[in-house]
Amino acid sequence: MSELEGMTAKQKLAYYQEKMYQDALDGKAKGELVCWSSSIAPCEFCEVMGIHMIYPENHAAAVGAKHGALAMIELAERRGYSLDICSYARINLAYMDLLVEEAKTGVTPKELEECPGPRIPLPDVIITCNNICNTLLKWYENLAVELNIPYIIIDVPYVHHWPIPEYTKEYIADQFEYAIKQLEDLCGKPFDRQKFIEVQEQCQRSVNAWDRAMGMACTVPSPLNGFDMFNFMALIVCARAKYAAEDTFNTLADELEAKAARGEDAFKGGEKFRIAWEGIACWPYLSHTYKSLKSLGCNMVGSTYPGAWSIHYTVGNMKEMGAGYCKMYSNTCLDHKVDVISDVLTSTSSTGITYHLNRSCKLMSFLNVETAEIVKERTGVPYVSFDGDQTDPRNFSPAQFDTRVQALAEIMEQNKK
Amino acid sequence: MYTMGIDIGSASSKVVILKDGNDIVAGEVIQFGTGSSGPQRALEAAFEKSGLSFADMTKVVATGYGRFSVEQADKQISEISCHAKGIHFMVPTARTIIDIGGQDAKAIKLDKRGTVSQFFMNDKCAAGTGRFLEVMSRVLEVPLDQMAEYDSRATEVVSVSSTCTVFAESEVISHLSNEIPKENIIAGVHASVASKACGLAYRTGLEEDIVMSGGVAQNAGVVRAISRELQKNVIVAPNPQIIGALGAALFAYDEAMKAQ
């Protein structure tokens, strides 16, 4: 670990991300198993079995942030996938097709060669948890059927009334046991229960470090800007079960605490307004959205995103772990979603909020019109909505975004008076 | 003291020169928007009318889609705040604004001070905006400025229900080929625009007075359709197309006073 000594959190983030992709590629070449997993599916089981994990949503976001989304999306659409399907799915399904073509012909297709995102190996098994959406079920089923590989599903019921009922926890815990059985069959070896405890302990340490770092956004002024939050999120998705996440987030928290102690903020004294951002980032326009907000002195300190991976449970307790993977607000009733967003606004002292009406994510977006109005009624915090997409660059208008956030800043300014 | 507001929209450019934050000495509109000769021509028209020049302007505020392209501007302010400011100046009793421009439709809720308490805008779609009317005017071979007159002669409001401008265009062509009178189709086109704008307006809570601004407010057919849909009286702001520029000029005046 000596090469990590003295690295900043940002350097560690880059190092660990690259290492994980490389380890998966190397492992695949040696005949080790690779799993493609949805972003908030339990990672604990595959970690115990020594299976390399790749997260298609995370990978698609990286392709989008590096401006490679359109080539993949157009390829998917040429192959018949509708533009109404989630853009992460379109990117990933096109990418899978390219990997298959490469594996069959031995020739790397031009689109794959030119794709700016990290290279990933084809999977041997698929795991999905429908706690964040149900598009995943068909998207991942498509992968499993096309590749003729096992498909493990953790079906998480929608929480119509908060809190999560006992029978839901039991239902999920039973599926965890069945997933373990499926992995034992696939790997041809028993599931190591002692290692499972250790992996769960690591997950909890990673989540605690994540909470500690992200909690710094509550400091006024904030040493953390929310767009960094979006970037660091990659590790809580991909490396929750590894020391890499704990290490990086603790380094980040140390840096932010030191910055706050020196009285510094993310905008070098320019934090005029504190706002929240509801929804997924517009990855192809990450820089534009960041700069547009920064030019108005708006630091995005509040997001429901960090909380989504704040999955706490008592180690060894399967029902609690089930509840942890069930509580994502997108899987819960409107009342709970409103509670979560209102808490974000209060805890981060945000005086405005932007709602991303994401063409790709109907589940998160369709409720936003109602959510926004109830949150405004409860907190008095003004909001704006803008049209966009997590990775399809055709669904976002920079000028429309700029007008809306400028008007929000003007309302926040007027509310100060 | 003279201040200037420049509103550069997608379809037109508007300039207002204000004397002492109160008297409009020039309010010019050129029907070409950002990226065209419109902004320059609107400025020239305003200077010609007032006999003034940039040197006479204490402060200049730009608004609209092209607000960042005005080199002479001291400040850029969003069209939402500018419309609120302009309407409050013209109609102090206004609590709800429906503004329909070239590519934007918005509904703004005002408080008693005339400041924005909430606003809603159309999504990334031209339906329900001035551009939608332009497309229909071309298909119907009826000039934009005659559409209200046609609407007034309608005996029936024909349904134009597609949310997409391109699909709505096909719908209108289909009505034409079925020999439905243009008057009735135009009333349907206006009802379609009204329905989109009212969808936004309902979300404000619809406190009266309800005032319309923007280029489309000059079309009495759309105003009638909105009033019918909301079942409320709708006031058209005087010279509705210059309201954004007027608001900008008023903000410029505030800036000038702050600087003194």
XYZ file of C-alpha atoms in Angstrom:
677
model
C 0.000 0.000 0.000
C 3.053 2.261 0.051
C 2.243 3.786 -3.319
C -0.931 5.175 -1.735
C 0.952 7.087 0.932
C 0.593 10.830 0.558
C -2.098 10.511 -2.108
C -4.974 12.957 -2.003
C -8.538 11.628 -1.923
C -8.938 12.571 -5.597
C -5.793 10.625 -6.499
C -6.988 7.641 -4.493
C -10.343 7.779 -6.244
C -8.648 7.615 -9.639
C -6.173 4.941 -8.491
C -8.744 2.580 -6.989
C -11.197 2.985 -9.858
C -8.563 2.142 -12.421
C -7.316 -0.760 -10.314
C -10.756 -2.294 -9.995
C -11.386 -2.187 -13.723
C -7.911 -3.588 -14.396
C -8.311 -6.339 -11.767
C -11.578 -7.382 -13.417
C -9.979 -7.472 -16.869
C -6.963 -9.423 -15.571
C -9.174 -11.763 -13.554
C -11.369 -12.471 -16.560
C -8.276 -13.308 -18.608
C -7.261 -15.823 -15.914
C -10.708 -17.425 -15.922
C -12.037 -15.773 -12.778
C -15.707 -14.855 -12.661
C -17.043 -11.381 -13.383
C -20.464 -10.125 -12.312
C -22.360 -7.174 -13.758
C -24.459 -5.705 -10.979
C -27.021 -2.953 -10.632
C -25.731 -0.014 -8.604
C -27.469 -0.615 -5.276
C -27.658 -4.402 -5.350
C -25.936 -6.171 -2.437
C -22.239 -6.487 -3.239
C -21.493 -8.578 -0.143
C -22.241 -12.014 -1.629
C -20.025 -11.748 -4.717
C -17.227 -10.256 -2.638
C -17.281 -13.321 -0.380
C -17.110 -15.600 -3.428
C -14.193 -13.650 -4.936
C -16.178 -12.531 -7.980
C -15.116 -9.308 -9.710
C -17.844 -6.685 -9.772
C -18.646 -4.304 -12.614
C -21.473 -1.779 -12.376
C -23.033 -0.953 -15.762
C -24.797 2.173 -14.483
C -21.549 3.500 -13.099
C -19.741 2.594 -16.302
C -22.418 4.272 -18.439
C -22.137 7.412 -16.294
C -18.362 7.420 -16.865
C -18.886 7.021 -20.631
C -21.377 9.906 -20.485
C -19.104 12.166 -18.439
C -16.313 11.561 -20.964
C -18.663 12.511 -23.825
C -18.875 9.050 -25.307
C -22.578 8.471 -24.692
C -24.004 9.536 -28.028
C -22.020 7.006 -30.075
C -23.293 4.163 -27.844
C -26.851 5.493 -27.735
C -27.037 5.803 -31.521
C -25.716 2.274 -31.861
C -28.402 0.978 -29.476
C -31.103 2.870 -31.332
C -29.881 1.506 -34.678
C -30.341 -1.943 -33.169
C -33.927 -1.179 -32.289
C -33.828 0.011 -28.677
C -36.343 2.836 -28.209
C -35.143 6.276 -27.227
C -37.649 6.108 -24.375
C -35.536 3.448 -22.658
C -33.145 4.579 -19.911
C -29.963 5.964 -21.492
C -27.761 3.960 -19.086
C -29.445 0.843 -20.464
C -28.962 1.922 -24.072
C -25.269 2.654 -23.490
C -24.708 -0.624 -21.688
C -26.642 -2.781 -24.138
C -24.713 -1.271 -27.052
C -21.451 -1.750 -25.162
C -22.293 -5.390 -24.481
C -23.001 -5.954 -28.179
C -19.611 -4.481 -29.043
C -17.831 -6.697 -26.508
C -19.603 -9.754 -27.909
C -18.664 -8.775 -31.453
C -15.054 -8.372 -30.359
C -15.091 -11.757 -28.579
C -16.564 -13.493 -31.634
C -14.417 -11.903 -34.335
C -11.220 -11.086 -32.466
C -11.453 -7.611 -33.959
C -12.192 -4.630 -31.750
C -15.085 -2.659 -33.284
C -14.320 0.982 -34.053
C -16.969 2.251 -31.607
C -15.437 0.214 -28.785
C -11.935 1.348 -29.676
C -13.038 4.966 -29.608
C -15.230 4.736 -26.508
C -13.687 7.073 -23.913
C -15.000 5.139 -20.902
C -12.983 2.459 -19.102
C -12.759 -0.996 -20.713
C -14.765 -3.683 -18.934
C -14.904 -7.451 -19.398
C -18.041 -9.378 -20.321
C -19.869 -10.869 -17.326
C -20.336 -14.490 -16.238
C -23.263 -13.703 -13.970
C -25.767 -10.874 -13.556
C -27.193 -9.528 -10.294
C -30.043 -7.055 -10.109
C -31.974 -5.528 -7.277
C -35.097 -3.595 -8.271
C -34.815 -1.207 -5.319
C -34.044 1.718 -7.618
C -36.194 0.931 -10.650
C -37.902 -1.843 -12.543
C -36.358 -1.074 -15.922
C -33.334 -2.868 -14.487
C -35.227 -6.154 -14.424
C -35.696 -6.263 -18.197
C -32.400 -4.565 -19.032
C -30.409 -7.117 -17.005
C -32.587 -9.998 -18.135
C -31.749 -8.958 -21.667
C -28.029 -9.137 -20.808
C -28.400 -12.562 -19.194
C -30.432 -13.984 -22.077
C -28.174 -12.558 -24.793
C -25.084 -13.886 -23.036
C -26.754 -17.069 -21.786
C -25.484 -16.612 -18.229
C -27.132 -16.926 -14.775
C -29.359 -14.082 -13.643
C -29.792 -13.447 -9.909
C -32.653 -11.150 -8.926
C -33.248 -9.625 -5.528
C -36.864 -8.529 -5.686
C -37.485 -5.685 -3.266
C -41.158 -4.814 -2.731
C -42.221 -1.198 -2.980
C -42.701 0.326 0.480
C -46.209 1.785 0.275
C -46.253 2.813 3.919
C -43.268 3.735 6.034
C -41.697 2.031 8.034
C -40.678 -1.098 6.161
C -42.918 -3.999 7.224
C -41.405 -7.102 8.860
C -42.705 -9.427 6.134
C -40.846 -7.370 3.517
C -37.589 -7.756 5.432
C -38.167 -11.507 5.762
C -38.993 -11.811 2.058
C -35.745 -10.054 1.101
C -33.654 -12.015 3.649
C -34.976 -15.274 2.137
C -33.938 -14.093 -1.306
C -30.456 -13.310 0.020
C -30.170 -16.935 1.124
C -31.343 -18.106 -2.289
C -28.811 -15.799 -4.001
C -26.086 -17.385 -1.859
C -27.243 -20.833 -2.992
C -27.181 -19.731 -6.653
C -23.641 -18.399 -6.227
C -22.511 -21.630 -4.506
C -23.834 -23.584 -7.492
C -22.167 -21.231 -9.940
C -18.795 -21.199 -8.176
C -18.830 -24.847 -7.133
C -17.749 -23.979 -3.592
C -19.495 -23.281 -0.285
C -20.263 -19.753 0.869
C -17.777 -18.790 3.607
C -19.956 -17.428 6.466
C -16.959 -16.120 8.435
C -15.734 -14.164 5.427
C -19.289 -12.875 4.968
C -19.101 -11.309 8.449
C -15.780 -9.678 7.563
C -17.185 -8.333 4.281
C -20.239 -6.945 6.057
C -17.949 -5.272 8.600
C -15.960 -3.717 5.757
C -19.172 -2.468 4.124
C -20.222 -0.802 7.360
C -16.811 0.859 7.765
C -17.000 2.109 4.153
C -20.498 3.457 4.668
C -19.463 5.202 7.899
C -16.517 6.826 6.126
C -18.853 7.848 3.258
C -21.296 9.414 5.745
C -18.431 11.213 7.463
C -17.138 12.741 4.205
C -20.537 13.605 2.766
C -21.645 15.051 6.119
C -19.095 17.824 5.611
C -21.517 19.393 3.115
C -23.577 20.454 6.153
C -20.797 22.815 7.263
C -21.505 26.468 6.456
C -19.767 27.482 4.242
C -19.174 24.034 2.826
C -15.679 22.737 2.058
C -17.315 20.174 -0.264
C -19.037 20.994 -3.502
C -21.734 18.600 -4.525
C -20.263 17.902 -7.930
C -17.307 16.295 -6.174
C -19.912 14.297 -4.300
C -21.150 13.008 -7.668
C -17.589 12.023 -8.611
C -16.709 10.279 -5.350
C -19.952 8.364 -5.519
C -18.256 6.014 -7.992
C -16.417 4.295 -5.138
C -19.349 3.872 -2.779
C -21.089 2.134 -5.684
C -18.178 -0.032 -6.836
C -16.081 -0.602 -3.738
C -18.378 -0.632 -0.745
C -17.102 -4.074 0.222
C -13.451 -3.080 -0.093
C -10.974 -1.128 1.990
C -10.517 1.176 -1.018
C -13.785 2.964 -0.257
C -13.126 3.346 3.467
C -9.598 4.589 2.793
C -10.613 7.128 0.144
C -13.578 8.554 2.048
C -11.626 8.888 5.285
C -8.885 10.724 3.400
C -11.531 12.942 1.840
C -13.146 13.599 5.234
C -9.721 14.469 6.724
C -9.069 16.908 3.883
C -12.483 18.520 4.208
C -12.209 18.821 7.983
C -8.814 20.481 7.623
C -10.208 22.827 4.983
C -13.162 23.747 7.194
C -10.832 24.320 10.153
C -8.888 26.779 8.005
C -12.179 28.522 7.242
C -11.989 27.619 3.541
C -14.955 26.670 1.408
C -15.324 24.942 -1.934
C -15.710 28.248 -3.793
C -12.790 30.040 -2.140
C -15.117 32.365 -0.256
C -17.654 32.574 -3.055
C -20.443 30.492 -1.539
C -23.365 32.872 -1.833
C -26.209 30.365 -1.899
C -26.548 26.769 -0.769
C -28.788 24.611 -2.891
C -29.857 21.010 -3.255
C -30.011 18.970 -6.461
C -32.659 16.308 -6.664
C -31.997 13.519 -9.114
C -29.124 12.064 -11.064
C -26.456 14.356 -12.507
C -26.492 15.256 -16.217
C -23.167 13.496 -16.778
C -22.421 14.865 -20.281
C -23.042 18.370 -18.915
C -21.420 17.974 -15.515
C -19.007 20.783 -16.226
C -21.673 23.098 -17.663
C -24.094 22.607 -14.786
C -21.304 23.047 -12.228
C -19.985 26.233 -13.855
C -23.439 27.673 -14.374
C -24.267 27.257 -10.681
C -20.829 28.422 -9.579
C -21.129 31.621 -11.636
C -24.213 32.415 -9.549
C -22.417 31.581 -6.288
C -24.605 28.494 -5.824
C -22.863 25.632 -4.067
C -24.799 22.418 -4.492
C -24.499 20.966 -1.000
C -27.671 18.908 -0.768
C -28.480 15.712 -2.597
C -30.459 12.608 -1.846
C -27.762 10.619 -3.579
C -25.316 10.179 -0.694
C -28.086 8.776 1.474
C -28.892 6.102 -1.098
C -25.651 4.267 -0.319
C -25.775 4.959 3.387
C -26.780 1.357 3.958
C -26.450 0.565 7.655
C -27.252 -2.743 9.325
C -26.099 -4.891 12.204
C -23.468 -7.288 10.906
C -24.863 -10.809 10.743
C -28.490 -9.679 10.669
C -29.946 -10.614 7.264
C -33.311 -8.932 7.881
C -31.657 -5.628 8.756
C -29.444 -5.937 5.703
C -32.604 -6.524 3.666
C -34.143 -3.369 5.098
C -30.945 -1.470 4.276
C -31.294 -2.371 0.608
C -35.012 -1.610 0.629
C -35.067 1.918 2.014
C -33.981 3.884 -1.092
C -36.492 6.707 -1.315
C -37.250 5.847 -4.930
C -38.623 2.570 -3.571
C -40.777 4.181 -0.940
C -44.000 6.153 -0.688
C -44.305 9.841 -1.510
C -44.505 10.807 2.176
C -41.128 9.231 2.872
C -39.589 10.788 -0.240
C -40.795 14.194 0.947
C -39.303 13.502 4.420
C -35.949 12.562 2.894
C -35.730 15.649 0.659
C -36.950 17.981 3.415
C -34.289 16.557 5.747
C -31.606 17.147 3.104
C -32.690 20.795 2.769
C -32.730 21.318 6.529
C -29.497 19.508 7.366
C -27.524 21.276 4.621
C -29.145 24.710 5.215
C -30.125 24.848 1.531
C -32.279 27.789 0.503
C -33.176 26.499 -2.955
C -33.533 23.220 -4.799
C -33.371 22.106 -8.433
C -35.338 19.097 -9.623
C -33.913 17.229 -12.585
C -36.802 15.955 -14.698
C -34.790 13.110 -16.097
C -36.124 11.645 -19.335
C -34.259 8.429 -18.590
C -35.521 7.918 -15.087
C -39.276 7.979 -15.068
C -39.508 6.602 -11.556
C -37.510 9.427 -9.997
C -38.929 12.135 -12.238
C -42.653 11.491 -12.489
C -43.085 11.961 -8.751
C -41.042 15.144 -8.738
C -43.831 17.498 -9.760
C -45.885 16.463 -6.734
C -42.838 16.080 -4.479
C -41.595 19.588 -5.281
C -44.873 21.188 -4.357
C -45.220 19.326 -1.054
C -41.591 19.995 -0.078
C -42.063 23.694 -0.911
C -45.227 23.799 1.189
C -43.457 22.134 4.102
C -40.110 23.941 4.018
C -40.847 27.159 2.132
C -37.704 26.528 0.078
C -38.161 27.677 -3.565
C -37.503 25.256 -6.388
C -37.013 25.030 -10.126
C -37.343 22.061 -12.429
C -35.353 21.511 -15.576
C -35.517 18.968 -18.353
C -32.545 16.727 -18.813
C -31.177 13.254 -18.967
C -28.518 11.389 -17.021
C -26.500 10.460 -20.132
C -28.421 11.215 -23.339
C -26.939 14.590 -24.289
C -29.807 15.314 -26.691
C -32.295 15.789 -23.868
C -30.697 18.758 -22.132
C -30.703 22.421 -23.119
C -27.897 24.411 -21.460
C -29.666 27.746 -22.099
C -32.903 26.542 -20.504
C -30.985 25.228 -17.488
C -29.137 28.543 -17.115
C -32.344 30.595 -17.191
C -34.041 28.451 -14.593
C -31.155 28.395 -12.112
C -30.527 32.108 -12.563
C -34.176 32.762 -11.711
C -33.801 30.495 -8.669
C -30.752 32.467 -7.526
C -32.725 35.688 -7.970
C -35.578 34.322 -5.860
C -33.103 33.182 -3.160
C -31.499 36.633 -3.206
C -34.874 38.292 -2.833
C -35.784 35.912 0.011
C -32.666 37.046 1.882
C -34.052 40.587 2.025
C -31.256 59.680 -15.803
C -31.718 57.131 -18.570
C -31.533 53.388 -18.161
C -31.914 50.658 -20.735
C -33.384 47.161 -20.803
C -32.590 44.810 -23.667
C -34.603 41.609 -24.068
C -33.167 39.318 -26.717
C -35.494 36.423 -27.268
C -35.393 33.504 -29.659
C -37.773 35.155 -32.122
C -37.546 38.892 -31.455
C -35.421 41.625 -29.891
C -36.852 44.322 -27.650
C -35.280 47.496 -26.249
C -36.740 49.896 -23.694
C -35.202 53.203 -22.676
C -36.540 54.564 -19.418
C -36.244 58.092 -18.054
C -35.862 58.331 -14.269
C -37.246 54.840 -13.779
C -40.690 55.950 -14.826
C -41.183 57.254 -18.382
C -40.777 54.995 -21.381
C -39.022 57.138 -23.966
C -38.513 54.248 -26.388
C -39.920 50.718 -26.564
C -38.868 49.042 -29.790
C -39.437 45.554 -31.125
C -37.730 43.874 -34.066
C -39.049 40.460 -35.071
C -35.633 38.810 -35.222
C -34.019 37.293 -32.190
C -30.668 36.189 -30.900
C -27.937 35.510 -33.436
C -29.614 37.756 -36.042
C -29.429 41.460 -36.898
C -32.454 41.914 -34.577
C -30.659 43.109 -31.419
C -28.625 45.722 -33.295
C -31.663 46.934 -35.232
C -33.734 47.186 -32.059
C -30.994 49.275 -30.429
C -30.730 51.527 -33.486
C -34.498 51.998 -33.538
C -34.561 52.893 -29.834
C -31.705 55.384 -30.206
C -33.288 56.938 -33.273
C -36.617 57.372 -31.540
C -35.146 58.818 -28.346
C -32.291 60.782 -29.871
C -30.034 59.174 -27.259
C -26.990 56.889 -27.398
C -25.263 54.341 -25.160
C -23.257 57.196 -23.632
C -26.504 58.542 -22.161
C -27.386 55.286 -20.407
C -26.454 55.167 -16.722
C -27.023 51.417 -16.535
C -27.973 48.690 -19.007
C -29.511 45.336 -18.073
C -29.928 42.481 -20.555
C -32.423 39.658 -20.338
C -33.817 36.867 -22.521
C -32.245 33.917 -24.256
C -29.465 36.078 -25.727
C -28.743 38.085 -22.559
C -25.100 37.034 -22.346
C -24.365 38.296 -25.870
C -24.930 41.976 -25.021
C -21.484 43.475 -24.523
C -22.790 46.793 -23.216
C -24.856 45.232 -20.433
C -23.837 45.967 -16.842
C -25.818 42.987 -15.619
C -27.830 40.023 -16.872
C -31.097 39.144 -15.168
C -33.380 36.240 -16.015
C -36.515 36.924 -18.019
C -38.590 35.527 -15.155
C -37.562 38.323 -12.783
C -37.743 40.925 -15.595
C -41.265 39.984 -16.607
C -42.336 40.134 -12.965
C -40.778 43.570 -12.579
C -42.252 44.887 -15.820
C -45.740 43.582 -15.135
C -45.741 44.896 -11.572
C -44.873 48.333 -12.979
C -47.635 48.214 -15.592
C -50.326 46.373 -13.610
C -49.533 46.556 -9.867
C -52.535 44.354 -9.010
C -51.155 41.427 -11.038
C -50.584 38.235 -9.042
C -50.287 35.743 -11.906
C -48.425 36.268 -15.172
C -48.836 34.120 -18.237
C -46.035 34.923 -20.623
C -45.812 33.238 -24.006
C -42.833 34.066 -26.153
C -41.136 32.529 -29.161
C -39.919 29.342 -27.537
C -40.865 29.708 -23.883
C -44.162 29.681 -22.082
C -44.160 30.535 -18.413
C -46.506 31.139 -15.545
C -45.232 33.310 -12.701
C -46.772 33.808 -9.288
C -46.177 37.249 -7.791
C -46.471 38.431 -4.226
C -47.816 41.830 -3.251
C -44.391 43.421 -3.656
C -44.346 42.205 -7.235
C -41.542 39.745 -6.593
C -41.503 36.178 -7.880
C -42.676 33.590 -5.379
C -42.809 30.676 -7.848
C -42.650 30.091 -11.572
C -43.211 27.255 -14.001
C -41.892 26.953 -17.545
C -42.622 24.691 -20.486
C -40.343 21.731 -20.949
C -38.060 21.232 -23.916
C -40.902 21.373 -26.396
C -42.202 24.083 -28.736
C -45.869 23.162 -28.295
C -47.751 25.992 -26.636
C -45.281 28.691 -27.689
C -45.101 31.360 -30.358
C -43.106 29.016 -32.562
C -46.058 26.609 -32.589
C -48.322 29.403 -33.860
C -45.764 30.355 -36.529
C -45.692 26.779 -37.834
C -49.489 26.614 -37.921
C -49.778 30.008 -39.587
C -47.534 28.769 -42.388
C -49.481 25.534 -42.865
C -52.801 27.388 -42.826
C -51.516 30.152 -45.122
C -52.907 32.735 -42.708
C -50.522 35.498 -41.562
C -49.873 35.506 -37.813
C -51.459 38.922 -37.357
C -54.704 37.732 -38.956
C -55.157 34.604 -36.875
C -57.125 36.353 -34.118
C -59.562 37.717 -36.676
C -60.104 34.259 -38.188
C -60.609 32.874 -34.669
C -63.322 35.457 -33.983
C -65.341 34.075 -36.910
C -65.076 30.433 -35.748
C -68.335 28.536 -35.279
C -66.666 25.595 -33.570
C -63.365 24.814 -31.863
C -61.764 21.896 -33.690
C -59.568 19.615 -31.611
C -55.797 19.893 -32.153
C -54.672 17.529 -29.461
C -51.137 16.387 -30.352
C -48.556 17.570 -27.867
C -45.826 17.547 -30.506
C -45.664 20.513 -32.922
C -44.830 18.243 -35.844
C -47.713 15.882 -35.100
C -50.055 18.831 -34.527
C -49.014 20.140 -37.948
C -50.083 16.808 -39.481
C -53.354 17.046 -37.562
C -54.009 20.518 -38.970
C -53.178 19.332 -42.515
C -55.615 16.487 -42.033
C -58.336 18.956 -40.920
C -57.610 21.084 -43.986
C -57.895 18.107 -46.308
C -61.248 17.315 -44.681
C -62.298 20.828 -45.697
C -62.855 22.031 -42.156
C -63.000 25.862 -42.214
C -59.715 27.527 -41.353
C -61.516 29.673 -38.777
C -62.462 26.603 -36.750
C -59.011 25.038 -37.105
C -57.385 28.274 -35.934
C -59.679 28.362 -32.908
C -58.464 24.806 -32.195
C -54.822 25.852 -32.581
C -55.388 28.687 -30.121
C -57.154 26.346 -27.688
C -54.165 24.014 -27.907
C -51.742 26.825 -26.995
C -54.087 27.913 -24.209
C -54.287 24.420 -22.795
C -50.485 24.173 -22.465
C -50.136 27.633 -20.923
C -53.021 27.006 -18.526
C -51.405 23.737 -17.428
C -48.546 25.866 -16.116
C -50.818 28.612 -14.800
C -52.979 26.257 -12.725
C -49.854 25.272 -10.761
C -49.406 28.844 -9.505
C -52.715 28.756 -7.653
C -54.230 31.286 -10.134
C -54.544 34.293 -7.893
C -56.061 37.300 -9.697
C -55.302 39.603 -11.424
C -54.085 37.377 -14.204
C -52.020 39.288 -16.741
C -50.612 38.145 -20.070
C -47.377 39.315 -21.631
C -45.112 38.233 -24.470
C -45.620 38.366 -28.205
C -48.449 35.832 -28.178
C -50.507 38.083 -25.889
C -51.046 40.250 -28.977
C -53.174 37.460 -30.423
C -56.679 38.084 -29.063
C -57.692 34.561 -30.092
C -55.188 32.986 -27.691
C -56.179 35.418 -24.925
C -59.845 34.477 -25.387
C -58.978 30.784 -25.354
C -56.976 31.173 -22.120
C -59.736 33.158 -20.474
C -62.264 30.504 -21.544
C -60.071 27.674 -20.233
C -59.386 29.359 -16.883
C -62.899 30.796 -16.618
C -61.321 33.979 -15.380
C -60.731 37.426 -16.730
C -57.318 37.808 -18.345
C -55.769 41.266 -18.670
C -53.357 41.875 -21.540
C -50.438 44.032 -20.451
C -50.059 47.248 -22.423
C -47.486 46.681 -25.181
C -47.030 43.084 -23.979
C -43.980 42.266 -26.060
C -41.742 44.839 -24.356
C -42.528 43.801 -20.763
C -39.276 41.854 -20.299
C -37.202 44.750 -21.630
C -39.163 47.156 -19.451
C -38.428 45.033 -16.380
C -34.752 45.001 -17.343
C -34.757 48.798 -17.680
C -36.387 49.067 -14.237
C -33.724 46.787 -12.744
C -31.108 48.953 -14.461
C -32.669 51.964 -12.734
C -32.481 50.168 -9.344
C -28.827 49.398 -10.031
C -28.136 53.013 -10.907
C -29.817 54.208 -7.719
C -27.810 51.706 -5.652
C -24.594 53.002 -7.209
C -25.396 56.597 -6.262
